PDB file of C-alpha atoms in Angstrom:
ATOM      1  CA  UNK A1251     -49.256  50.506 -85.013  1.00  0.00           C
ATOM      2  CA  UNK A1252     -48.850  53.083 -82.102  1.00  0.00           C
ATOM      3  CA  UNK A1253     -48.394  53.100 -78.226  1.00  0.00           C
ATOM      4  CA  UNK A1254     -47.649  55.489 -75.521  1.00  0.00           C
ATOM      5  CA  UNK A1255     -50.470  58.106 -77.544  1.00  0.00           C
ATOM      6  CA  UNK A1256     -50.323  60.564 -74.353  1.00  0.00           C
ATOM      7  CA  UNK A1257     -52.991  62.647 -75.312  1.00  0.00           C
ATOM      8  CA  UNK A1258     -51.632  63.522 -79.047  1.00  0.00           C
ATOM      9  CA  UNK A1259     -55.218  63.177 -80.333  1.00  0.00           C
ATOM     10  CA  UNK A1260     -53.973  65.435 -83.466  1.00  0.00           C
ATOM     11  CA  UNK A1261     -51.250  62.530 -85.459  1.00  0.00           C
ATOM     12  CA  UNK A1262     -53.771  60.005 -84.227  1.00  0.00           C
ATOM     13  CA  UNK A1263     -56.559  60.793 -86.416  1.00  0.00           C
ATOM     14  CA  UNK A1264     -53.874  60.866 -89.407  1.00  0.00           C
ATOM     15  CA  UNK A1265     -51.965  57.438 -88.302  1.00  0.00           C
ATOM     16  CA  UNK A1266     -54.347  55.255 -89.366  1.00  0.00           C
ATOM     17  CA  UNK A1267     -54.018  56.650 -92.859  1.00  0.00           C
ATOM     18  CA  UNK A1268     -53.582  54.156 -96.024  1.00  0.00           C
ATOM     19  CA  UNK A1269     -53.737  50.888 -93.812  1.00  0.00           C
ATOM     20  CA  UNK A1270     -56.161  48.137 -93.438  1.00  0.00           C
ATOM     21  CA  UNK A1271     -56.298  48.618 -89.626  1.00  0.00           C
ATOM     22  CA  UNK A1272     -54.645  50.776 -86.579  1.00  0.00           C
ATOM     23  CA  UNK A1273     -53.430  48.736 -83.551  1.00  0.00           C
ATOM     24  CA  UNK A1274     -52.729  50.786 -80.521  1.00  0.00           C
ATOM     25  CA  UNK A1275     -51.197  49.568 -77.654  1.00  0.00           C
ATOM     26  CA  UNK A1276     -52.425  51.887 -74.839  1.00  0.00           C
ATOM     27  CA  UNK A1277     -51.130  54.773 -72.262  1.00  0.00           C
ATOM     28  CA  UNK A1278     -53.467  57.250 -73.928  1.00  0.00           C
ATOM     29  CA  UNK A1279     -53.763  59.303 -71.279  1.00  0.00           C
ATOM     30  CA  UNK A1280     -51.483  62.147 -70.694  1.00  0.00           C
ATOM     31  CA  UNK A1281     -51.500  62.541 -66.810  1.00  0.00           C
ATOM     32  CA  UNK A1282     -47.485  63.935 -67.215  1.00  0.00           C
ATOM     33  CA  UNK A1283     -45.292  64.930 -69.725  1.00  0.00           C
ATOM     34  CA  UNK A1284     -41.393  64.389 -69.053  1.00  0.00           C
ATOM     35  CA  UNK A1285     -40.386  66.410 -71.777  1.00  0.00           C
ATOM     36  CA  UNK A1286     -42.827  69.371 -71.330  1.00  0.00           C
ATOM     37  CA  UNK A1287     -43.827  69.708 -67.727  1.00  0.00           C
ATOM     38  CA  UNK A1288     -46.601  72.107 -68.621  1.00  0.00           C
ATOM     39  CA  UNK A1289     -48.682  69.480 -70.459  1.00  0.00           C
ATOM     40  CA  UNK A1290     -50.829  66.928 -68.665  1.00  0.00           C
ATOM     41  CA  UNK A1291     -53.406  66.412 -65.847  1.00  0.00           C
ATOM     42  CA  UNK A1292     -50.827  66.583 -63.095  1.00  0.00           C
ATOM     43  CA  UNK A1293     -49.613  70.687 -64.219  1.00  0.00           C
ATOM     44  CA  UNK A1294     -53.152  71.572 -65.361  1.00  0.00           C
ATOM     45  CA  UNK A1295     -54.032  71.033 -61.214  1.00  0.00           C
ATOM     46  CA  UNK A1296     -50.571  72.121 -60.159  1.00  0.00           C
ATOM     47  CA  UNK A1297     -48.694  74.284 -61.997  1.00  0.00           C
ATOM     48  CA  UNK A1298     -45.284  73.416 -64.364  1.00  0.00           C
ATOM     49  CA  UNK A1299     -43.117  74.315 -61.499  1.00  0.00           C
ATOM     50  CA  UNK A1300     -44.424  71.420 -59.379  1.00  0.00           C
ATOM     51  CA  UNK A1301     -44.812  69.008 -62.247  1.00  0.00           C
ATOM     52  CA  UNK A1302     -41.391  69.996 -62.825  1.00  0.00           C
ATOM     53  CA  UNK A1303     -40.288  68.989 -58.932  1.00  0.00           C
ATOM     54  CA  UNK A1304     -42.606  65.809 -59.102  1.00  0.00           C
ATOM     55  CA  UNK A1305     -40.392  64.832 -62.213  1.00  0.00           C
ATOM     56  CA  UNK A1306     -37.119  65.915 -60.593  1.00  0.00           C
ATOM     57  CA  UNK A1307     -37.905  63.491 -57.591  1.00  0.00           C
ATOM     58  CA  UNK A1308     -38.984  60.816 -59.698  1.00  0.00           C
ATOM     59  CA  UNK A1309     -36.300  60.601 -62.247  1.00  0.00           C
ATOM     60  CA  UNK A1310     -33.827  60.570 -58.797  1.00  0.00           C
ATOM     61  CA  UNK A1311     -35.595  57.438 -57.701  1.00  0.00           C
ATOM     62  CA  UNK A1312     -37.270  59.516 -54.569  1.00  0.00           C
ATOM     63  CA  UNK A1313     -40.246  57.709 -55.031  1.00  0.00           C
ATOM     64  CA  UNK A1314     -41.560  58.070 -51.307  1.00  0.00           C
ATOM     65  CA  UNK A1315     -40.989  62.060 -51.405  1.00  0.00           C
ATOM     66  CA  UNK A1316     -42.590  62.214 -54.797  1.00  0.00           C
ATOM     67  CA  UNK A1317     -45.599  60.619 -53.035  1.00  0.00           C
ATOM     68  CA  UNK A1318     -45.699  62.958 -50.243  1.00  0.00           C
ATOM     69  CA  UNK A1319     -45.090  65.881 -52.772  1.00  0.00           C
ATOM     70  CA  UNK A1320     -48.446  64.568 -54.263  1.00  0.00           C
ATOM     71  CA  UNK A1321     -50.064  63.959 -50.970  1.00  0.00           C
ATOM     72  CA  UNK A1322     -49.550  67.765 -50.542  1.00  0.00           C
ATOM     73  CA  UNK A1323     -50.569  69.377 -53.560  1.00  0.00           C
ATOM     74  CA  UNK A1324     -54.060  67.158 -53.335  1.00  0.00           C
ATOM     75  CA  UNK A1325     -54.436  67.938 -49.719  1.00  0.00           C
ATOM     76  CA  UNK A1326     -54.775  71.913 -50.867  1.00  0.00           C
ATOM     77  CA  UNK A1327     -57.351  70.785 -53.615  1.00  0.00           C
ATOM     78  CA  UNK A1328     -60.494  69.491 -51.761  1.00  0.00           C
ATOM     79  CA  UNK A1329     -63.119  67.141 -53.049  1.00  0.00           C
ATOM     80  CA  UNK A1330     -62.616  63.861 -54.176  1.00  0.00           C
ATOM     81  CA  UNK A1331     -59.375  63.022 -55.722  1.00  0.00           C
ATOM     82  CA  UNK A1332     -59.863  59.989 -57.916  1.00  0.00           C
ATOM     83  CA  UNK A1333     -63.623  61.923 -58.962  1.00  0.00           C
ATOM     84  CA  UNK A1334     -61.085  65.095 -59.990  1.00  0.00           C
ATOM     85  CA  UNK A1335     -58.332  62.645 -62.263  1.00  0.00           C
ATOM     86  CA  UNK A1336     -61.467  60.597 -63.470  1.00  0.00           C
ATOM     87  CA  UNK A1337     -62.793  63.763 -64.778  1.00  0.00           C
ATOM     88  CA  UNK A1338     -59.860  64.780 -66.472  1.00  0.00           C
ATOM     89  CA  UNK A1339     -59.244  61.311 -68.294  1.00  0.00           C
ATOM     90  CA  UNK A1340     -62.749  61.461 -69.463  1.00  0.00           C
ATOM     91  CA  UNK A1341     -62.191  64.108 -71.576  1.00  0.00           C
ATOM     92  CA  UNK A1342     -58.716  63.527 -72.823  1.00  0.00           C
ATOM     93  CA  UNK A1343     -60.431  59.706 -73.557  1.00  0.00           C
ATOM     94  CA  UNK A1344     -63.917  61.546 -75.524  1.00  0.00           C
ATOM     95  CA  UNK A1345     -60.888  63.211 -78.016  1.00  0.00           C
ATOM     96  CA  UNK A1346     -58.592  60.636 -77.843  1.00  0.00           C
ATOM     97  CA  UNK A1347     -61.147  57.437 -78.694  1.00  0.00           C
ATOM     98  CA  UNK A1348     -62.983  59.815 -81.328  1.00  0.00           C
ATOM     99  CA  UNK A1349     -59.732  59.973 -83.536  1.00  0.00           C
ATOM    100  CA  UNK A1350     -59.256  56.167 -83.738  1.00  0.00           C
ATOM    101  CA  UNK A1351     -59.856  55.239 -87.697  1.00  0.00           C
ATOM    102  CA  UNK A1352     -62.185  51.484 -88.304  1.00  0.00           C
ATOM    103  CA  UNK A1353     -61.161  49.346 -87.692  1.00  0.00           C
ATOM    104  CA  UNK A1354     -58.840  49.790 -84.477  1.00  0.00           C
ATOM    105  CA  UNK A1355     -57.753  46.962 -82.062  1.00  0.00           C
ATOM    106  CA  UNK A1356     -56.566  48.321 -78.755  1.00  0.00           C
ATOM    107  CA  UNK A1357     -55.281  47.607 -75.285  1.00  0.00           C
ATOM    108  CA  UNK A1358     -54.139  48.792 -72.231  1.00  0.00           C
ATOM    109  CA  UNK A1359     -51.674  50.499 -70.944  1.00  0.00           C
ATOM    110  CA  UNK A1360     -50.565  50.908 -67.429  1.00  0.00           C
ATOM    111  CA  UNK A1361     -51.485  54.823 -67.273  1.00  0.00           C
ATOM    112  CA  UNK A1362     -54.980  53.826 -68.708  1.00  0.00           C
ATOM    113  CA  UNK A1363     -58.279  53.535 -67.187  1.00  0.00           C
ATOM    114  CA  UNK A1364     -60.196  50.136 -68.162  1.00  0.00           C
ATOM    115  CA  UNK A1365     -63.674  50.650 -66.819  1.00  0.00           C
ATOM    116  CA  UNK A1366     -64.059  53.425 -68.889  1.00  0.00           C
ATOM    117  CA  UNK A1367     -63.329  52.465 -72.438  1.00  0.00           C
ATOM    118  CA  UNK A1368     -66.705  50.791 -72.773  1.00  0.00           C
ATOM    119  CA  UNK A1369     -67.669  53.922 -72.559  1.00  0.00           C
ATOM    120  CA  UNK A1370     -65.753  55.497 -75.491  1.00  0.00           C
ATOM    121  CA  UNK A1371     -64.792  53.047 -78.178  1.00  0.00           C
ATOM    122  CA  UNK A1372     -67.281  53.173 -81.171  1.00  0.00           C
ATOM    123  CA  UNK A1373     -68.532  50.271 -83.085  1.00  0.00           C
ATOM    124  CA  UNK A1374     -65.265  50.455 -85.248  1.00  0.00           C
ATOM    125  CA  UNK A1375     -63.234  49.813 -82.535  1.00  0.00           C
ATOM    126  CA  UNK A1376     -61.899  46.138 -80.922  1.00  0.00           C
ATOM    127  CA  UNK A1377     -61.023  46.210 -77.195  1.00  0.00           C
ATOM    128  CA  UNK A1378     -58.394  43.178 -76.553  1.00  0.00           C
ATOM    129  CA  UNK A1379     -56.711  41.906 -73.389  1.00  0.00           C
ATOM    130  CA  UNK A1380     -55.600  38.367 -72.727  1.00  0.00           C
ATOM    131  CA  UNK A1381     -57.649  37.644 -76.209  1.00  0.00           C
ATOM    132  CA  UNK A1382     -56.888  36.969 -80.013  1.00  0.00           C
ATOM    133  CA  UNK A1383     -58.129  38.437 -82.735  1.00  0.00           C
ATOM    134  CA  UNK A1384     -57.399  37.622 -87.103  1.00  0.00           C
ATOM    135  CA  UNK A1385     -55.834  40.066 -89.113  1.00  0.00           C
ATOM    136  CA  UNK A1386     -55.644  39.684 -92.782  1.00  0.00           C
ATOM    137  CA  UNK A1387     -54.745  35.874 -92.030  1.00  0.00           C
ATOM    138  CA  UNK A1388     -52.256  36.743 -89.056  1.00  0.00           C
ATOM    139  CA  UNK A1389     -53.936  36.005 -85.568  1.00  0.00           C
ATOM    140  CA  UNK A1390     -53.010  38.744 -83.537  1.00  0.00           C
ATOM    141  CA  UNK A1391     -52.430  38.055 -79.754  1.00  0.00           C
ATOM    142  CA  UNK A1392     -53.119  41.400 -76.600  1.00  0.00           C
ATOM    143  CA  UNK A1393     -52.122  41.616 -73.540  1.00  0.00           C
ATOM    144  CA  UNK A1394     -52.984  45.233 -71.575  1.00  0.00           C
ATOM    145  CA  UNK A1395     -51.259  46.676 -68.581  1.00  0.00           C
ATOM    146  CA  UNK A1396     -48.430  46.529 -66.853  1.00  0.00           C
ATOM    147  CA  UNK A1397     -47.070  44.865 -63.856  1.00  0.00           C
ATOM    148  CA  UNK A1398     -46.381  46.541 -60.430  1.00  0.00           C
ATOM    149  CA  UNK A1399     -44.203  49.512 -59.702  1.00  0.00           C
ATOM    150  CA  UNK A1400     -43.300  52.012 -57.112  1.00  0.00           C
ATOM    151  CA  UNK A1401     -45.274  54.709 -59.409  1.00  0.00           C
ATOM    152  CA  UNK A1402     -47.982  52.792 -58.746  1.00  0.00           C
ATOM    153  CA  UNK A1403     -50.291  54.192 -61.825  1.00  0.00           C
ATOM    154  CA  UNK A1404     -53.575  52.943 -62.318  1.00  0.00           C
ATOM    155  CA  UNK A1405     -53.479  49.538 -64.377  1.00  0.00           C
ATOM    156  CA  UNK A1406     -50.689  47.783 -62.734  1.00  0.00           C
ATOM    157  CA  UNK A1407     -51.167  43.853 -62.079  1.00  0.00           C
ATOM    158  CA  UNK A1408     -49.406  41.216 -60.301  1.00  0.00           C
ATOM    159  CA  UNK A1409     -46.669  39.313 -61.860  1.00  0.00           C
ATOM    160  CA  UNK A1410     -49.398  36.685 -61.846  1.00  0.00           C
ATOM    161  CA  UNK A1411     -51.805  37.612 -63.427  1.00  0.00           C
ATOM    162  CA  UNK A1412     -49.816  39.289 -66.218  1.00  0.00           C
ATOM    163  CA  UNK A1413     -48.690  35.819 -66.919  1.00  0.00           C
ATOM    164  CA  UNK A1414     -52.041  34.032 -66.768  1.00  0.00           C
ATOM    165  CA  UNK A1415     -53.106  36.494 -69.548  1.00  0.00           C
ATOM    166  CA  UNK A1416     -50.004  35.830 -71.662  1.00  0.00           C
ATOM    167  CA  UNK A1417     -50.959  31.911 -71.541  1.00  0.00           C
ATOM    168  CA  UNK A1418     -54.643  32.655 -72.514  1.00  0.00           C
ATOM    169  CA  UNK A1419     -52.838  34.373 -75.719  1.00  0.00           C
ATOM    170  CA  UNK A1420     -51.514  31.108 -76.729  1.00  0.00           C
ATOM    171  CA  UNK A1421     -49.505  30.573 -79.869  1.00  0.00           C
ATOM    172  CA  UNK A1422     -50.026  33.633 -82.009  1.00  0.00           C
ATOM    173  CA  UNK A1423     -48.047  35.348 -85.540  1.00  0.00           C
ATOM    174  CA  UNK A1424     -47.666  38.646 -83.496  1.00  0.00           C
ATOM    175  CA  UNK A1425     -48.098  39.357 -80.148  1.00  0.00           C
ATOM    176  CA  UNK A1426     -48.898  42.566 -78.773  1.00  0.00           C
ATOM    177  CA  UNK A1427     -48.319  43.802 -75.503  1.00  0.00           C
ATOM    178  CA  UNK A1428     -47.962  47.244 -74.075  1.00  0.00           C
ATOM    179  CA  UNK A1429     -44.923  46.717 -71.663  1.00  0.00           C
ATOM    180  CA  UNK A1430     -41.669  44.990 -73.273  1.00  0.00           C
ATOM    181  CA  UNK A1431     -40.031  41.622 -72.516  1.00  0.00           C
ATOM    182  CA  UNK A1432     -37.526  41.384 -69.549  1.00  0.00           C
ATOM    183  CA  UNK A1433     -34.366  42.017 -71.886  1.00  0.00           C
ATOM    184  CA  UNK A1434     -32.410  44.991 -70.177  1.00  0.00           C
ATOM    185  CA  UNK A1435     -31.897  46.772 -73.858  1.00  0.00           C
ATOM    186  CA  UNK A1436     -35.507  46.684 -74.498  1.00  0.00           C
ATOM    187  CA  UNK A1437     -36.548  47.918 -70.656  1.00  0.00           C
ATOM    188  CA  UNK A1438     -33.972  50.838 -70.011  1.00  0.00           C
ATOM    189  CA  UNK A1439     -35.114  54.437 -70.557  1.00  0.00           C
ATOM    190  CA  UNK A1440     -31.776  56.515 -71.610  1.00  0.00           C
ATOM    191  CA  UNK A1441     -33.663  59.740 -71.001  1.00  0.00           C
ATOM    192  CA  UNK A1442     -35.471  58.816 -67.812  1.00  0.00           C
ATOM    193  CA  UNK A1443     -31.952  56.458 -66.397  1.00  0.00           C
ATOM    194  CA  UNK A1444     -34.082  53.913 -65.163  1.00  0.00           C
ATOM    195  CA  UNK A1445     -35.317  50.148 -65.904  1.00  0.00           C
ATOM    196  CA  UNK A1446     -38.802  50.007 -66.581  1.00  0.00           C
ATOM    197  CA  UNK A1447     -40.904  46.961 -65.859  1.00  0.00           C
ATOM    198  CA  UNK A1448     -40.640  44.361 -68.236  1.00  0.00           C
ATOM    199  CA  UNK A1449     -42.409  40.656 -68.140  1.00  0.00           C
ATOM    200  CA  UNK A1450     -40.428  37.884 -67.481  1.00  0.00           C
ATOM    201  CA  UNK A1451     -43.283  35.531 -68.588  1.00  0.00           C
ATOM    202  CA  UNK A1452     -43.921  37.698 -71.712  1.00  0.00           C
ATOM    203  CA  UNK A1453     -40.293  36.474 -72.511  1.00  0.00           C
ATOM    204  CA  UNK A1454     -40.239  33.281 -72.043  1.00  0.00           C
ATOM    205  CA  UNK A1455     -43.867  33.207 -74.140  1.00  0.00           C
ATOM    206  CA  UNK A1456     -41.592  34.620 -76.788  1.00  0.00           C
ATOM    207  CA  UNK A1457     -39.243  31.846 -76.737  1.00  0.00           C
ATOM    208  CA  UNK A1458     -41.346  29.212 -76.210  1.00  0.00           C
ATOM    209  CA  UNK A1459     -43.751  29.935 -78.830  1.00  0.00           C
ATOM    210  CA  UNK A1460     -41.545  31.711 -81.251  1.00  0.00           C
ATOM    211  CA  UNK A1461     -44.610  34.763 -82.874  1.00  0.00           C
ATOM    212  CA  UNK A1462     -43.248  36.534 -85.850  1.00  0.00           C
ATOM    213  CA  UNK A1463     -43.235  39.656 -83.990  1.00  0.00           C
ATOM    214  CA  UNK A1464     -43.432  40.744 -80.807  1.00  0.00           C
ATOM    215  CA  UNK A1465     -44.962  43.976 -80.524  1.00  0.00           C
ATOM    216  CA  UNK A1466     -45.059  46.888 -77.522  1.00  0.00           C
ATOM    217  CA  UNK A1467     -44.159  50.248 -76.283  1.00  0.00           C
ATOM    218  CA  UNK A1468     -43.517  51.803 -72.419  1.00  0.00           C
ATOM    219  CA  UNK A1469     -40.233  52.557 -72.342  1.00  0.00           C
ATOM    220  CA  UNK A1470     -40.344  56.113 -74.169  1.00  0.00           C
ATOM    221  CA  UNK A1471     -36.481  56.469 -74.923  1.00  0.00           C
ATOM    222  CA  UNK A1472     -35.452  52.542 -74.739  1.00  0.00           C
ATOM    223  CA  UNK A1473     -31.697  51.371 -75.379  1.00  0.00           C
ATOM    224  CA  UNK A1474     -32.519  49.472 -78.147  1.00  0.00           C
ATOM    225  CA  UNK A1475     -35.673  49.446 -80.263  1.00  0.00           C
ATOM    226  CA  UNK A1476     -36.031  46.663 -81.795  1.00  0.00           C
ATOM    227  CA  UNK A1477     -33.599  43.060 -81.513  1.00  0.00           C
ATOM    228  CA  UNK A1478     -34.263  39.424 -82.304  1.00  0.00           C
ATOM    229  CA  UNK A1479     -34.970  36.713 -79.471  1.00  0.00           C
ATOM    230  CA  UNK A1480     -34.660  33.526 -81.376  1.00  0.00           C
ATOM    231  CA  UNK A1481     -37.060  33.746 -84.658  1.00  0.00           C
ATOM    232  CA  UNK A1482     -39.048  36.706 -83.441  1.00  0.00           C
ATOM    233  CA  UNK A1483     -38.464  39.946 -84.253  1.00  0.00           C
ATOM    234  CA  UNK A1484     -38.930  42.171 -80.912  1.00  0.00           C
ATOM    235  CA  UNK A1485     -40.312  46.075 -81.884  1.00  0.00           C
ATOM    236  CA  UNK A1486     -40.829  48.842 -79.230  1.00  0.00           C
ATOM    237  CA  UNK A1487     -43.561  50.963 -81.816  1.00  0.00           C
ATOM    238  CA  UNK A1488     -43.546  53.937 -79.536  1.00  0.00           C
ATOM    239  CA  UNK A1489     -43.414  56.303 -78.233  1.00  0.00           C
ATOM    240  CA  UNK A1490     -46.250  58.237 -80.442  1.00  0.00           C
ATOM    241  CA  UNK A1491     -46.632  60.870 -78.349  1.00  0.00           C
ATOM    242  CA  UNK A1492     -43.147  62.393 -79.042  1.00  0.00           C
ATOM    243  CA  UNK A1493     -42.835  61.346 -82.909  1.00  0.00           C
ATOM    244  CA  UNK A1494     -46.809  61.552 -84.029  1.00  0.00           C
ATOM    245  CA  UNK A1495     -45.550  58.851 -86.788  1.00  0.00           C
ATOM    246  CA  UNK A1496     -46.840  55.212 -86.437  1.00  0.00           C
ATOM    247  CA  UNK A1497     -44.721  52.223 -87.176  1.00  0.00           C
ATOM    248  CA  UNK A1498     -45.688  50.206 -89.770  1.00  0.00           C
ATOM    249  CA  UNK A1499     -46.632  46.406 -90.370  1.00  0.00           C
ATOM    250  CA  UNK A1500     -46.973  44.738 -93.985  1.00  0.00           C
ATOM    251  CA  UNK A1501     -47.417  41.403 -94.569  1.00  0.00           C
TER     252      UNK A1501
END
């Protein structure tokens, strides 16, 4: 089980070794690394030092002047900007999709880029969103994406339609998701000193339906990584990108 991959193509060929099946529960693309501002789409265009301001204005909240920073920087690049980050995600997604062991069952994250997995996952490899799938006898539930944010990055969805998915899921043994539930020890980034975006309906799913697990990654650095709501165990599995090690499920 892995999430928040981030372009480490290298531990995800290993992570699916000596298991029965790889989940992964999306943001593989790397368009910014917090930790290392010279990796990622954003300081391959623009240099560390600005990837390094970009982060700076972020982490402060300064979400409007981080926008204009970026408005900027693009303005000096010509051509077509989504044709440029499309580009770039194409080949970080050619790597990233080849490494994925059969079987895999995948979904979204809110960094990812839907319309173009068709393109990339193989035969051995089970795209899932708002859908169930069985597992060695355990039906697995997916939901992709994330909901909306001032960051604005490129799979965010409305509060509705986040929870329409989540009741498609239904009753399920574990469901997997890529953003947490709306619990403030689960959605708070230590590192990053800010809430993410958690789902509200994703929680109340959780205790209405009461899966073994509930399973999901996006906050990188979270307060708490795993807790119990009622009889299901919550898990953040991430963040793979930084530890290259994937958490595991037996049953």
């Amino acid at each position: 089980m892995v999430s928040d991959v981030h372009g480490n193509a290298r531990d995800l060929a290993r992570a699916g070794e000596g298991a029965d099946a790889l989940v992964c529960l999306g943001d593989l693309v790397l368009f910014l690394d917090y930790a290392d501002h010279s990796r990622g789409i954003f300081p391959d265009l623009f240099g560390a030092e600005n990837a390094s301001r970009l982060v700076a204005l972020r982490t402060a909240r300064r979400f409007e002047e981080a926008r204009e920073l970026g408005t900027r920087l693009w303005a000096g690049v010509g051509g077509d900007r989504a044709a440029v980050i499309e580009k770039a995600v194409r080949k970080q997604y050619a790597e990233l999709f080849a490494a994925f062991p059969t079987p895999t069952y995948a979904t979204y994250g809110n960094v990812d880029m839907p319309m173009l997995w068709p393109e990339y996952a193989g035969e051995g490899t089970t795209v899932l969103d708002g859908e169930r799938v069985e597992i060695g006898g355990w039906v697995f539930g997916f939901v992709g994406g994330g909901l909306r944010t001032p960051m604005r990055t490129p799979y965010e969805i409305s509060d509705e339609e986040y929870a329409a998915k989540i009741e498609a899921v239904g009753e399920v043994d574990v469901l997997c998701t890529h953003i947490p539930p709306e619990v403030p020890e689960l959605v708070y980034d230590t590192v990053a000193r800010r809430f993410e975006r958690g789902s509200r309906a994703l929680l109340e799913a959780i205790r209405r339906t009461r899966p073994r697990y509930s399973l999901f990654g996006h906050v990188h650095q979270p307060l708490a990584r795993r807790m119990r709501i009622g009889a299901t165990e919550c898990v953040n599995v991430g963040h793979f990108a930084g530890s290259g090690k994937p958490w595991v499920l037996e049953w």
